[in-house]
Amino acid sequence: MDNVRVRFAPSPTGYLHIGGLRTAVYNYLYARQKGGKFLLRIEDTDRTRFVEGAIENLIRSLNWAGLEIDEGVMMKDGVVTEEGDRGPYIQSKRLDIYKKYVDQLLESGHAYYCFCTKERLDNLREGQKIKGQVPRYDGLCRSISMEEAKERIAKGEEYVVRLKLPHDEDISFMDEARGKITINTNEMDDQVLMKSDGFPTYHMAVVVDDHLMGITHIIRGEEWLPSTPKHVYLYQALGWDVPTYIHLPGVLNKDHKKLSKRQGDVSVEDFKGHGYLPEGLVNYLALVGWSPEDNQEIFSMDELIQAFDTKRIARTGGVFDVKKLDWINSHYMKELSADELLDMAMPYIEEAGLFTKADVEKNPERYRVLMETIQDGLDRLEQVPEECGFLFDEYEVTEDDALEQINSETAPAVLEGLEEILKGMDSISLEEAGKLMKQVQKASGVKGKNLYMPARAAMTGNVHGPDLSNIIYLLGKDEILKRIEKAKSYRK
């Protein structure tokens, strides 16, 4: 299938929501698997919600996630551009196009002018709610003739254009993830297609744009499922082929409610800020609402493209589990080289005031070893300063287990042996650090846990942690001697 065309069409209302990125990921995977095109269109017809800079942020977020845009809205040298021969790809630039097709629907009798005031509509809805009815337009203006409507418009009366749905007619469509869906028009509303300000509603614009841009598969959130029959009817009324629909389950919080800002982080920018890697976030998001045939959980982008199957998309919402995201992201953190990790973590390190790029340039080996030492304990980049704490924080022993080790029977012999050997050294190379504890074992006659636990507790204030030889190298002779001296003060 070489003619597949899918689109991601967000509104520029702020930062990209994590659920929006998941929708973009599924569109991208489908396009790449089928050898098709992935378009970015900006749906900005609701001007009241437009946020300056949101388009740039959307594009940066998609680029960061590794989703390459084939056509539509892009950014070159920091400037928003449009690439492709089916533009414009920003809806506010397409108003004349929408008007043409709204006029066509009016002429064919599939739409009508509505002159109802906001006050009348509010009262109508209120009355329907009191009666326990579903609020919907009552069709008052359906019977107004075209001649009368045009006279009222000529006199300056405000109006909208509504879709004229047939009465009591089943509208069916196939959803590739959910099967056949049928809704009767009696359960639907005569949707507004063109607002009084001349801007189309989502329902009109999305159908026109998807048709004219050659979109073959519409992969979008399940919140649009109730509107899809109206869209199908619009395609039919305009004489166009209906595309294939694939509606995605919602992204839910741990309480199985829609993921929203009230519960914490929801934007891609939030997760970038915490130091998640794009590979980790995309890998995890792909699994929120879709499952592979086997139990594989770690996927490269290429593997996701190969494995993705719309028939395995869930029908119920997927819970966003931060612990699972951390676990998947930690896999990608471990795959970084020490130099890559250091480079990515520098903004967090400098913000914490631990060291600078100039410090790294003076002693690259030391900071490379530091990254290797802490790497296995990391889920995300923001943890790097805390994990480096043993080297930079004020030395204190507060853990009960560490205090217990410093007060153990073998501690005096271990610490004295360590102290004696260090005093005979000028400095500690990485190679010497790897041999030091064997020398302490020989000098003290203590081995195993009774050797390593008191030494670690005295040097770090903890009984668990990274490789001890690396810690010895990183702390250096003078710092270890200072810590041994202070550790003695904790003995009872």
Coordinates of C-alpha atoms in Angstrom, one line a residue:
M1 CA 0.0 0.0 0.0
D2 CA 2.0 3.0 -1.2
N3 CA -0.6 5.7 -1.2
V4 CA -1.3 5.9 2.5
R5 CA -1.5 9.5 3.8
V6 CA -2.1 10.2 7.4
R7 CA -2.1 13.5 9.3
F8 CA -1.5 14.8 12.8
A9 CA -3.7 17.9 13.2
P10 CA -3.3 19.6 16.6
S11 CA -4.7 23.0 17.6
P12 CA -2.0 25.6 18.7
T13 CA -3.4 26.1 22.2
G14 CA -0.2 25.5 24.2
Y15 CA 2.3 22.8 24.8
L16 CA 1.7 19.4 23.1
H17 CA -0.2 17.1 25.4
I18 CA 1.2 13.6 26.1
G19 CA -2.0 12.1 24.6
G20 CA -1.5 14.2 21.5
L21 CA 2.1 12.9 21.1
R22 CA 0.7 9.3 21.4
T23 CA -1.7 10.1 18.5
A24 CA 1.1 11.5 16.5
V25 CA 3.2 8.4 17.2
Y26 CA 0.5 6.0 16.0
N27 CA 0.0 8.1 12.8
Y28 CA 3.8 8.1 12.2
L29 CA 4.1 4.3 12.8
Y30 CA 1.3 3.6 10.4
A31 CA 2.6 5.9 7.7
R32 CA 6.1 4.4 7.9
Q33 CA 4.9 0.8 8.0
K34 CA 2.8 1.3 4.9
G35 CA 5.4 3.4 3.0
G36 CA 3.1 6.4 3.2
K37 CA 3.2 10.1 4.1
F38 CA 2.9 11.7 7.6
L39 CA 1.5 15.2 7.4
L40 CA 1.3 18.0 10.0
R41 CA -1.7 20.3 9.7
I42 CA -2.5 23.1 12.2
E43 CA -6.2 23.5 13.1
D44 CA -6.4 27.1 14.3
T45 CA -10.0 28.1 13.4
D46 CA -10.8 28.7 17.1
R47 CA -8.9 32.0 17.4
T48 CA -9.9 32.5 21.0
R49 CA -7.7 29.6 22.1
F50 CA -4.6 30.4 19.9
V51 CA -1.4 30.7 21.9
E52 CA 1.6 32.5 20.5
G53 CA 4.6 30.2 19.9
A54 CA 2.5 27.1 20.2
I55 CA 3.1 26.0 16.5
E56 CA 6.8 26.3 17.0
N57 CA 6.6 24.2 20.2
L58 CA 4.5 21.5 18.5
I59 CA 7.1 21.1 15.7
R60 CA 10.0 21.1 18.1
S61 CA 8.3 18.4 20.2
L62 CA 7.6 16.2 17.2
N63 CA 11.2 16.7 16.0
W64 CA 12.5 15.9 19.5
A65 CA 10.5 12.7 19.5
G66 CA 12.0 11.6 16.2
L67 CA 8.7 11.9 14.2
E68 CA 9.9 13.2 10.8
I69 CA 7.2 15.3 9.0
D70 CA 6.9 14.5 5.3
E71 CA 4.5 17.3 4.3
G72 CA 2.7 20.2 5.8
V73 CA 3.8 22.6 8.5
M74 CA 7.5 22.4 9.3
M75 CA 10.3 24.6 10.7
K76 CA 13.5 25.6 8.9
D77 CA 16.2 27.7 10.7
G78 CA 13.6 28.5 13.4
V79 CA 11.0 29.8 11.0
V80 CA 7.6 28.1 10.4
T81 CA 7.2 27.0 6.8
E82 CA 4.8 24.9 4.7
E83 CA 6.0 22.2 2.4
G84 CA 3.8 20.3 -0.1
D85 CA 1.4 20.9 -3.0
R86 CA -1.9 20.6 -1.1
G87 CA -1.6 23.6 1.2
P88 CA -2.1 25.9 2.9
Y89 CA -1.7 23.5 5.8
I90 CA -2.8 26.1 8.4
Q91 CA -6.6 26.3 8.6
S92 CA -6.9 30.0 9.1
K93 CA -5.3 30.5 5.7
R94 CA -8.0 28.3 4.1
L95 CA -11.2 30.3 4.8
D96 CA -12.1 30.8 1.1
I97 CA -11.8 27.1 0.5
Y98 CA -14.3 26.3 3.3
K99 CA -16.7 28.9 2.2
K100 CA -16.8 27.4 -1.3
Y101 CA -17.9 24.0 0.1
V102 CA -20.3 25.5 2.6
D103 CA -22.0 27.2 -0.3
Q104 CA -22.1 23.9 -2.2
L105 CA -23.9 22.3 0.8
L106 CA -26.4 25.1 1.0
E107 CA -27.2 24.9 -2.7
S108 CA -27.6 21.1 -2.6
G109 CA -30.0 21.4 0.4
H110 CA -27.6 19.5 2.8
A111 CA -27.1 22.7 4.9
Y112 CA -29.2 25.7 6.0
Y113 CA -28.9 29.2 7.4
C114 CA -29.8 29.4 11.1
F115 CA -30.7 32.8 12.7
C116 CA -31.3 31.6 16.3
T117 CA -29.8 33.9 18.9
K118 CA -27.4 32.8 21.6
E119 CA -30.2 33.6 24.2
R120 CA -32.7 31.4 22.4
L121 CA -30.2 28.5 22.2
D122 CA -29.3 28.8 25.8
N123 CA -33.0 28.8 26.9
L124 CA -33.6 25.8 24.6
R125 CA -30.8 23.8 26.2
E126 CA -31.8 24.7 29.7
G127 CA -35.4 23.6 29.0
Q128 CA -34.2 20.3 27.5
K129 CA -31.9 19.6 30.6
I130 CA -34.8 20.3 33.0
K131 CA -36.9 17.7 31.0
G132 CA -34.0 15.2 31.2
Q133 CA -33.5 15.4 27.4
V134 CA -30.1 15.5 25.6
P135 CA -29.5 19.1 24.7
R136 CA -29.7 19.5 20.9
Y137 CA -30.8 22.0 18.3
D138 CA -34.6 21.7 17.6
G139 CA -34.4 22.5 13.9
L140 CA -36.4 25.7 14.0
C141 CA -34.6 27.3 11.0
R142 CA -34.6 24.1 8.8
S143 CA -37.8 25.3 7.1
I144 CA -36.6 28.8 6.2
S145 CA -36.5 29.1 2.4
M146 CA -33.2 30.1 0.7
E147 CA -34.9 33.3 -0.6
E148 CA -36.0 34.4 2.9
A149 CA -32.6 33.5 4.4
K150 CA -30.8 35.7 1.8
E151 CA -33.2 38.6 2.5
R152 CA -32.5 38.4 6.2
I153 CA -28.7 38.2 5.6
A154 CA -28.9 41.2 3.3
K155 CA -30.6 43.2 6.1
G156 CA -27.6 42.4 8.3
E157 CA -29.1 39.7 10.5
E158 CA -26.4 37.5 12.1
Y159 CA -26.4 33.8 11.2
V160 CA -24.6 30.5 11.2
V161 CA -24.8 27.6 8.7
R162 CA -25.9 24.2 10.0
L163 CA -25.7 20.7 8.6
K164 CA -29.2 19.4 7.5
L165 CA -29.2 15.8 8.7
P166 CA -32.0 13.5 7.4
H167 CA -34.5 12.2 9.9
D168 CA -34.3 8.7 11.3
E169 CA -31.5 7.4 9.1
D170 CA -28.7 5.0 10.1
I171 CA -25.2 6.2 9.3
S172 CA -22.5 3.4 9.4
F173 CA -18.8 3.4 9.0
M174 CA -16.0 0.9 9.6
D175 CA -13.4 1.6 12.3
E176 CA -10.2 -0.4 11.7
A177 CA -9.7 -0.8 15.5
R178 CA -13.4 -1.2 16.5
G179 CA -15.3 -2.7 13.6
K180 CA -18.6 -1.5 12.2
I181 CA -20.2 1.4 14.0
T182 CA -23.8 2.6 13.3
I183 CA -25.5 5.7 14.7
N184 CA -29.0 6.9 13.9
T185 CA -29.4 10.6 12.9
N186 CA -32.2 11.0 15.5
E187 CA -29.4 10.8 18.1
M188 CA -27.4 13.5 16.4
D189 CA -27.5 17.3 16.1
D190 CA -27.7 19.6 13.1
Q191 CA -24.1 20.6 13.6
V192 CA -22.9 24.2 13.0
L193 CA -20.6 24.2 10.0
M194 CA -19.8 27.9 9.7
K195 CA -19.8 30.3 12.6
S196 CA -21.1 33.8 12.5
D197 CA -17.5 35.1 12.3
G198 CA -17.0 33.3 9.0
F199 CA -14.7 30.7 10.5
P200 CA -15.7 27.0 9.9
T201 CA -16.2 24.7 12.9
Y202 CA -13.9 21.7 13.3
H203 CA -16.5 19.4 11.7
M204 CA -16.6 21.3 8.4
A205 CA -12.9 22.1 8.2
V206 CA -11.7 18.6 9.0
V207 CA -13.7 16.9 6.3
V208 CA -12.7 19.5 3.6
D209 CA -9.0 19.4 4.6
D210 CA -8.8 15.6 4.9
H211 CA -10.4 15.2 1.4
L212 CA -8.3 17.9 -0.3
M213 CA -5.1 16.7 1.3
G214 CA -5.7 13.2 0.2
I215 CA -5.9 11.7 3.7
T216 CA -6.6 8.0 3.4
H217 CA -6.6 7.0 7.1
I218 CA -7.8 9.2 10.0
I219 CA -6.1 8.1 13.2
R220 CA -7.4 10.2 16.1
G221 CA -8.7 10.1 19.7
E222 CA -11.9 8.4 20.6
E223 CA -13.4 11.7 21.8
W224 CA -14.2 12.3 18.0
L225 CA -16.1 9.0 17.7
P226 CA -19.6 10.5 18.3
S227 CA -18.9 13.2 15.6
T228 CA -17.7 10.7 13.0
P229 CA -21.2 9.9 11.6
K230 CA -21.6 13.6 10.9
H231 CA -18.3 13.7 9.1
V232 CA -19.3 10.6 7.1
Y233 CA -22.5 12.2 6.1
L234 CA -20.6 15.4 5.0
Y235 CA -18.3 13.2 2.8
Q236 CA -21.4 11.6 1.2
A237 CA -23.2 15.0 0.8
L238 CA -20.1 16.4 -1.0
G239 CA -19.8 13.3 -3.2
W240 CA -16.4 12.3 -1.8
D241 CA -15.0 8.9 -0.8
V242 CA -15.0 8.2 3.0
P243 CA -11.5 7.6 4.4
T244 CA -10.7 4.7 6.8
Y245 CA -11.2 5.7 10.5
I246 CA -9.1 4.4 13.4
H247 CA -10.2 5.8 16.8
L248 CA -7.7 5.5 19.7
P249 CA -8.5 4.9 23.4
G250 CA -7.9 7.7 25.8
V251 CA -4.7 8.1 27.9
L252 CA -5.9 7.9 31.5
N253 CA -4.4 8.7 35.0
K254 CA -4.1 6.0 37.7
D255 CA -7.7 6.7 38.8
H256 CA -8.8 5.8 35.2
K257 CA -9.9 9.3 34.4
K258 CA -8.7 11.5 31.5
L259 CA -5.1 12.5 32.1
S260 CA -5.2 16.2 32.9
K261 CA -3.0 19.0 34.3
R262 CA -4.7 18.8 37.7
Q263 CA -3.0 15.4 38.3
G264 CA 0.5 16.6 37.4
D265 CA 2.6 16.5 34.3
V266 CA 0.8 16.2 31.0
S267 CA 2.8 18.0 28.3
V268 CA 5.7 16.7 26.3
E269 CA 7.6 19.7 27.6
D270 CA 7.1 18.5 31.2
F271 CA 8.6 15.1 30.4
K272 CA 11.5 16.6 28.4
G273 CA 12.2 18.8 31.5
H274 CA 12.4 15.8 33.8
G275 CA 15.0 14.4 31.5
Y276 CA 13.2 11.5 29.8
L277 CA 14.8 10.5 26.5
P278 CA 12.7 10.6 23.4
E279 CA 13.3 7.0 22.7
G280 CA 12.0 6.0 26.1
L281 CA 9.0 8.2 26.0
V282 CA 8.0 7.1 22.5
N283 CA 8.6 3.4 23.3
Y284 CA 6.4 3.8 26.4
L285 CA 3.6 5.8 24.7
A286 CA 3.3 3.2 21.9
L287 CA 2.3 0.7 24.6
V288 CA -0.4 2.9 26.2
G289 CA -3.4 1.6 24.2
W290 CA -1.6 -0.9 21.9
S291 CA 0.0 -4.3 22.6
P292 CA 2.3 -6.4 20.4
E293 CA 1.6 -10.0 19.7
D294 CA 4.3 -11.2 22.2
N295 CA 5.3 -9.7 25.5
Q296 CA 8.1 -7.5 24.1
E297 CA 8.2 -4.2 25.9
I298 CA 11.5 -2.6 24.6
F299 CA 11.2 -1.4 21.0
S300 CA 13.4 0.7 18.8
M301 CA 11.5 3.0 16.4
D302 CA 12.2 0.6 13.6
E303 CA 10.9 -2.4 15.6
L304 CA 7.8 -0.4 16.5
I305 CA 7.2 0.4 12.8
Q306 CA 7.5 -3.3 12.0
A307 CA 5.3 -4.6 14.9
F308 CA 2.5 -1.9 14.8
D309 CA -0.9 -3.4 14.0
T310 CA -4.1 -1.3 14.3
K311 CA -6.1 -4.4 15.0
R312 CA -4.3 -4.7 18.3
I313 CA -5.3 -1.2 19.4
A314 CA -7.3 -1.4 22.7
R315 CA -10.9 -0.3 22.9
T316 CA -10.5 0.9 26.5
G317 CA -8.3 3.7 27.8
G318 CA -4.7 3.0 28.7
V319 CA -3.4 4.1 32.1
F320 CA -0.3 6.3 32.1
D321 CA 2.0 4.6 34.5
V322 CA 5.0 6.7 35.4
K323 CA 6.8 3.8 37.1
K324 CA 6.6 1.8 33.9
L325 CA 7.8 4.8 31.9
D326 CA 10.8 5.1 34.3
W327 CA 11.6 1.4 33.8
I328 CA 11.6 1.7 30.0
N329 CA 13.5 5.0 30.1
S330 CA 16.1 3.5 32.4
H331 CA 16.9 1.0 29.6
Y332 CA 17.7 3.8 27.2
M333 CA 19.7 5.6 29.9
K334 CA 21.9 2.6 30.3
E335 CA 22.5 2.5 26.5
L336 CA 24.1 5.9 26.5
S337 CA 27.9 6.2 26.5
A338 CA 29.4 8.0 29.5
D339 CA 30.2 11.0 27.3
E340 CA 26.6 11.2 25.9
L341 CA 25.1 11.0 29.4
L342 CA 27.4 13.7 30.6
D343 CA 26.6 16.0 27.7
M344 CA 22.8 15.5 28.1
A345 CA 23.0 15.9 31.9
M346 CA 25.1 19.1 31.9
P347 CA 22.1 21.5 32.0
Y348 CA 20.9 19.7 35.2
I349 CA 24.4 19.6 36.7
E350 CA 25.1 23.3 36.1
E351 CA 21.7 24.3 37.4
A352 CA 22.5 22.4 40.6
G353 CA 25.9 24.2 40.8
L354 CA 28.0 20.9 40.9
F355 CA 30.5 21.5 38.2
T356 CA 30.9 23.2 34.8
K357 CA 32.0 22.3 31.3
A358 CA 35.3 24.0 32.0
D359 CA 35.8 21.6 34.9
V360 CA 35.1 18.6 32.6
E361 CA 37.6 19.9 30.1
K362 CA 40.3 20.0 32.8
N363 CA 39.8 16.4 33.9
P364 CA 37.6 14.5 31.4
E365 CA 38.4 11.0 32.8
R366 CA 37.2 11.9 36.2
Y367 CA 33.8 13.0 35.0
R368 CA 33.5 10.1 32.6
V369 CA 34.1 7.7 35.5
L370 CA 31.5 9.6 37.5
M371 CA 28.9 9.1 34.8
E372 CA 29.8 5.4 34.5
T373 CA 29.5 5.1 38.3
I374 CA 26.0 6.5 38.6
Q375 CA 24.5 5.4 35.3
D376 CA 22.9 2.1 36.4
G377 CA 20.8 3.9 39.0
L378 CA 19.2 6.4 36.7
D379 CA 15.7 6.5 35.3
R380 CA 15.9 10.0 33.9
L381 CA 18.4 12.9 33.5
E382 CA 17.1 15.1 36.3
Q383 CA 18.4 12.5 38.8
V384 CA 22.0 13.0 37.8
P385 CA 22.8 15.8 40.3
E386 CA 21.2 13.8 43.2
E387 CA 23.1 10.6 42.2
C388 CA 26.4 12.7 42.1
G389 CA 25.6 13.9 45.7
F390 CA 28.0 11.5 47.4
L391 CA 30.8 13.5 45.7
F392 CA 29.6 17.0 46.3
D393 CA 27.2 17.1 49.2
E394 CA 28.3 17.9 52.8
Y395 CA 29.4 14.5 54.2
E396 CA 27.0 13.3 56.9
V397 CA 26.1 9.8 58.2
T398 CA 22.4 9.7 59.0
E399 CA 21.3 6.2 57.9
D400 CA 20.9 3.7 60.7
D401 CA 22.5 0.9 58.7
A402 CA 25.5 3.1 58.0
L403 CA 25.9 4.1 61.6
E404 CA 25.6 0.4 62.6
Q405 CA 28.5 -0.5 60.2
I406 CA 30.7 2.4 61.5
N407 CA 30.1 1.0 65.0
S408 CA 30.7 -2.6 64.0
E409 CA 33.5 -4.7 65.6
T410 CA 35.5 -4.8 62.3
A411 CA 35.2 -1.1 61.5
P412 CA 38.3 0.2 63.6
A413 CA 40.6 -2.3 61.8
V414 CA 39.2 -1.5 58.4
L415 CA 39.3 2.2 58.8
E416 CA 42.8 2.2 60.3
G417 CA 44.1 0.0 57.5
L418 CA 42.5 2.2 54.9
E419 CA 43.9 5.3 56.6
E420 CA 47.4 3.9 56.8
I421 CA 47.6 2.8 53.1
L422 CA 46.2 6.2 51.9
K423 CA 48.7 8.2 53.9
G424 CA 51.5 6.4 52.0
M425 CA 50.1 7.4 48.6
D426 CA 50.5 10.6 46.7
S427 CA 47.2 10.3 44.8
I428 CA 44.8 7.6 43.6
S429 CA 44.7 6.5 40.0
L430 CA 41.7 4.5 38.7
E431 CA 43.9 1.4 38.5
E432 CA 45.2 1.9 42.1
A433 CA 41.6 2.5 43.3
G434 CA 40.7 -0.9 42.0
K435 CA 43.4 -2.6 44.1
L436 CA 43.0 -0.6 47.3
M437 CA 40.4 -2.7 49.1
K438 CA 42.5 -5.8 48.6
Q439 CA 45.4 -4.0 50.3
V440 CA 43.1 -3.0 53.2
Q441 CA 42.0 -6.7 53.5
K442 CA 45.6 -7.8 53.7
A443 CA 46.4 -5.1 56.3
S444 CA 43.3 -5.5 58.5
G445 CA 42.7 -9.2 58.2
V446 CA 39.0 -8.5 57.5
K447 CA 37.2 -9.7 54.4
G448 CA 33.8 -9.9 52.7
K449 CA 30.9 -7.8 53.9
N450 CA 32.7 -7.0 57.2
L451 CA 35.4 -5.3 55.1
Y452 CA 33.3 -3.5 52.4
M453 CA 30.3 -2.3 54.4
P454 CA 32.2 -0.3 57.1
A455 CA 34.5 1.2 54.3
R456 CA 31.5 2.2 52.2
A457 CA 29.6 3.6 55.2
A458 CA 32.6 5.7 56.2
M459 CA 33.3 7.0 52.7
T460 CA 29.7 7.7 51.5
G461 CA 27.4 7.6 54.6
N462 CA 25.5 4.8 53.0
V463 CA 25.7 1.0 52.9
H464 CA 24.5 0.6 49.3
G465 CA 25.6 2.3 46.1
P466 CA 27.8 2.1 43.0
D467 CA 31.1 0.4 42.5
L468 CA 33.4 1.2 45.5
S469 CA 36.6 1.3 43.5
N470 CA 35.1 4.1 41.4
I471 CA 34.0 6.0 44.5
I472 CA 37.5 5.7 45.9
Y473 CA 39.0 7.2 42.7
L474 CA 36.4 10.0 42.5
L475 CA 36.7 11.0 46.2
G476 CA 40.5 11.0 46.1
K477 CA 43.0 10.6 48.9
D478 CA 42.4 13.8 50.9
E479 CA 38.6 13.6 50.9
I480 CA 38.6 10.0 52.0
L481 CA 41.0 10.8 54.9
K482 CA 38.7 13.7 55.9
R483 CA 35.7 11.4 55.8
I484 CA 37.4 8.6 57.8
E485 CA 38.2 11.2 60.5
K486 CA 34.6 12.4 60.6
A487 CA 33.3 8.8 60.6
K488 CA 35.3 8.1 63.8
S489 CA 33.2 10.8 65.5
Y490 CA 30.1 8.7 64.9
R491 CA 31.5 5.8 66.9
K492 CA 29.9 5.4 70.3

